[in-house]
Amino acid sequence: MSDENLILLGVVGAPHGVRGEVRIKTFTGDPLAIAGYGPLSDGKGRSVEILDVRPAKEVVVARLKGVATREAAEALNGVELFVARDRLPESEDEDEFLQADLIGCRVVGPGGAVLGSVTAVENYGAGDLLAVATPDGRSVLMPFTKAFAPRIDIAARRIEAEPPLGLFEPDDDER
């Protein structure tokens, strides 16, 4: 299966306790939903099955099939958990996007000028931000809201942006 058919749902973190439970940082809307996709893949062909999951502060704590010791859990630290794109439910919200689909999209300004391309979707607690690599090599974080990205065409790999004034302008000390 090609990488573009795999969607990252979470990353295994540190062990939790001594019985093989792990912390997982999820990228699903509902963190507990990660357990509802069936077996996940580690991206290298190995299957990872979540048997039980419960909420924790900023992660979920999960029990994985075949992982019963702290040492086995430690060995999974940093493993990315993927699901095949065709196993994702269809979104009923036209304003809901997969992060994987946004990465690589061209960001075009009001006048049609290419402002850059999306390299990542970040969230530091106050909402999603698009990391945009500009043609001159800078990286700009643009709020990912309807006001700043009013039109998104995933099929055309294009985001029409209405960025805040000066956001894509080089700083005075960079000129």
Short mmCIF file of C-alpha atoms in Angstrom, two decimals:
data_model
loop_
_atom_site.label_atom_id
_atom_site.label_comp_id
_atom_site.label_asym_id
_atom_site.label_seq_id
_atom_site.Cartn_x
_atom_site.Cartn_y
_atom_site.Cartn_z
CA MET A 1 0.00 0.00 0.00
CA SER A 2 1.41 3.40 -0.94
CA ASP A 3 2.12 6.06 1.66
CA GLU A 4 -0.57 8.40 0.31
CA ASN A 5 -3.18 5.74 1.11
CA LEU A 6 -2.13 5.68 4.77
CA ILE A 7 -3.46 8.31 7.17
CA LEU A 8 -1.63 8.98 10.44
CA LEU A 9 -4.03 8.56 13.36
CA GLY A 10 -1.62 8.66 16.28
CA VAL A 11 1.84 8.17 17.73
CA VAL A 12 2.68 5.78 20.54
CA GLY A 13 4.40 7.51 23.42
CA ALA A 14 5.86 6.40 26.71
CA PRO A 15 4.63 3.36 28.62
CA HIS A 16 1.92 3.83 31.24
CA GLY A 17 2.47 1.66 34.30
CA VAL A 18 4.12 -1.77 34.30
CA ARG A 19 1.52 -3.93 32.52
CA GLY A 20 2.27 -2.92 28.95
CA GLU A 21 -0.12 0.00 28.51
CA VAL A 22 1.04 2.88 26.31
CA ARG A 23 0.21 6.53 25.92
CA ILE A 24 -0.94 7.50 22.41
CA LYS A 25 -1.13 11.03 21.05
CA THR A 26 -4.11 10.89 18.68
CA PHE A 27 -4.94 12.98 15.63
CA THR A 28 -8.59 11.94 15.53
CA GLY A 29 -11.37 14.45 16.28
CA ASP A 30 -12.45 12.32 19.24
CA PRO A 31 -9.27 10.89 20.81
CA LEU A 32 -11.04 7.67 21.87
CA ALA A 33 -12.15 7.06 18.26
CA ILE A 34 -8.67 5.74 17.43
CA ALA A 35 -9.79 2.38 18.84
CA GLY A 36 -12.72 2.16 16.43
CA TYR A 37 -10.75 1.72 13.19
CA GLY A 38 -9.79 -1.90 13.79
CA PRO A 39 -6.16 -2.98 13.42
CA LEU A 40 -3.80 -0.13 12.57
CA SER A 41 -0.49 -0.32 10.72
CA ASP A 42 2.90 0.89 11.88
CA GLY A 43 3.65 1.94 8.28
CA LYS A 44 6.10 -0.95 7.86
CA GLY A 45 3.48 -3.65 7.45
CA ARG A 46 3.12 -4.63 11.10
CA SER A 47 -0.39 -4.66 12.54
CA VAL A 48 -1.18 -2.92 15.83
CA GLU A 49 -4.50 -3.75 17.48
CA ILE A 50 -5.92 -1.58 20.24
CA LEU A 51 -7.80 -3.75 22.74
CA ASP A 52 -8.83 -1.05 25.20
CA VAL A 53 -8.49 2.72 25.40
CA ARG A 54 -9.28 5.36 28.01
CA PRO A 55 -8.73 9.11 28.19
CA ALA A 56 -5.78 10.69 29.95
CA LYS A 57 -4.75 14.35 30.18
CA GLU A 58 -3.54 15.14 26.64
CA VAL A 59 -3.34 11.58 25.31
CA VAL A 60 -5.18 8.28 25.57
CA VAL A 61 -3.90 5.26 27.44
CA ALA A 62 -4.24 2.04 25.47
CA ARG A 63 -3.76 -1.67 25.89
CA LEU A 64 -2.38 -3.22 22.69
CA LYS A 65 -2.68 -6.82 21.59
CA GLY A 66 0.51 -8.75 22.38
CA VAL A 67 1.99 -6.03 24.62
CA ALA A 68 1.93 -7.13 28.27
CA THR A 69 5.12 -5.71 29.81
CA ARG A 70 6.60 -2.27 30.34
CA GLU A 71 9.62 -3.33 28.23
CA ALA A 72 7.39 -4.31 25.30
CA ALA A 73 5.57 -0.99 25.64
CA GLU A 74 8.88 0.94 25.72
CA ALA A 75 9.89 -0.72 22.44
CA LEU A 76 6.87 0.91 20.76
CA ASN A 77 7.69 4.46 21.86
CA GLY A 78 7.58 6.71 18.78
CA VAL A 79 5.78 4.20 16.53
CA GLU A 80 3.32 5.94 14.21
CA LEU A 81 -0.12 4.38 13.81
CA PHE A 82 -1.77 4.53 10.39
CA VAL A 83 -5.09 3.47 8.89
CA ALA A 84 -5.83 2.86 5.21
CA ARG A 85 -7.63 5.89 3.72
CA ASP A 86 -10.50 3.70 2.48
CA ARG A 87 -11.28 2.68 6.09
CA LEU A 88 -12.01 6.27 7.11
CA PRO A 89 -15.67 7.28 7.31
CA GLU A 90 -16.90 9.87 4.83
CA SER A 91 -17.09 13.30 6.43
CA GLU A 92 -20.49 14.93 6.44
CA ASP A 93 -18.89 18.33 7.07
CA GLU A 94 -17.68 20.06 3.91
CA ASP A 95 -15.33 22.16 6.06
CA GLU A 96 -13.57 19.11 7.54
CA PHE A 97 -10.26 18.11 5.97
CA LEU A 98 -7.62 15.49 6.57
CA GLN A 99 -4.28 17.05 7.47
CA ALA A 100 -2.66 14.71 4.96
CA ASP A 101 -4.79 16.24 2.18
CA LEU A 102 -3.80 19.80 3.09
CA ILE A 103 -0.06 19.18 3.01
CA GLY A 104 1.35 20.09 -0.38
CA CYS A 105 -1.57 22.36 -1.34
CA ARG A 106 -0.64 25.66 -2.99
CA VAL A 107 -1.71 28.72 -1.02
CA VAL A 108 -2.86 31.50 -3.34
CA GLY A 109 -3.48 35.10 -2.28
CA PRO A 110 -6.40 37.36 -3.22
CA GLY A 111 -4.66 38.58 -6.39
CA GLY A 112 -3.80 35.06 -7.55
CA ALA A 113 -0.16 35.24 -6.45
CA VAL A 114 1.24 32.00 -5.06
CA LEU A 115 2.08 32.63 -1.40
CA GLY A 116 3.60 29.20 -0.85
CA SER A 117 2.66 25.61 -0.14
CA VAL A 118 1.45 23.89 3.02
CA THR A 119 4.17 21.84 4.73
CA ALA A 120 2.36 20.98 7.97
CA VAL A 121 -0.74 21.59 10.06
CA GLU A 122 0.15 22.71 13.58
CA ASN A 123 -1.94 23.29 16.69
CA TYR A 124 -0.45 24.87 19.78
CA GLY A 125 -3.76 25.00 21.64
CA ALA A 126 -5.49 28.00 20.07
CA GLY A 127 -6.61 26.40 16.80
CA ASP A 128 -5.10 24.93 13.68
CA LEU A 129 -2.35 26.76 11.83
CA LEU A 130 -1.06 26.04 8.34
CA ALA A 131 2.74 26.05 8.07
CA VAL A 132 3.36 27.57 4.64
CA ALA A 133 6.74 27.46 2.89
CA THR A 134 7.06 30.68 0.89
CA PRO A 135 8.80 30.90 -2.49
CA ASP A 136 11.65 32.87 -0.83
CA GLY A 137 12.35 30.06 1.66
CA ARG A 138 10.62 31.35 4.77
CA SER A 139 8.02 29.46 6.81
CA VAL A 140 4.84 31.32 7.78
CA LEU A 141 2.12 30.12 10.16
CA MET A 142 -1.33 31.13 8.90
CA PRO A 143 -4.50 30.60 10.97
CA PHE A 144 -6.57 27.82 9.40
CA THR A 145 -9.99 29.40 9.69
CA LYS A 146 -12.78 30.14 7.21
CA ALA A 147 -11.84 33.84 7.38
CA PHE A 148 -8.21 33.26 6.33
CA ALA A 149 -8.76 30.24 4.06
CA PRO A 150 -12.25 30.80 2.63
CA ARG A 151 -11.96 28.46 -0.38
CA ILE A 152 -10.26 25.08 -0.37
CA ASP A 153 -10.16 22.81 -3.40
CA ILE A 154 -8.49 19.56 -2.35
CA ALA A 155 -8.88 18.04 -5.85
CA ALA A 156 -6.99 20.99 -7.36
CA ARG A 157 -4.53 21.04 -4.40
CA ARG A 158 -5.32 24.75 -3.92
CA ILE A 159 -6.18 26.94 -0.92
CA GLU A 160 -7.37 30.47 -1.65
CA ALA A 161 -6.20 32.63 1.23
CA GLU A 162 -7.20 35.99 2.68
CA PRO A 163 -4.21 36.30 5.03
CA PRO A 164 -3.85 39.09 7.59
CA LEU A 165 -2.10 42.13 6.15
CA GLY A 166 1.68 41.71 6.28
CA LEU A 167 1.66 38.01 7.23
CA PHE A 168 3.52 36.93 4.10
CA GLU A 169 5.73 40.04 3.89
CA PRO A 170 9.39 39.59 4.92
CA ASP A 171 10.32 41.21 8.24
CA ASP A 172 12.27 44.48 7.88
CA ASP A 173 15.43 42.78 9.21
CA GLU A 174 15.10 40.02 6.57
CA ARG A 175 15.18 42.45 3.63
#
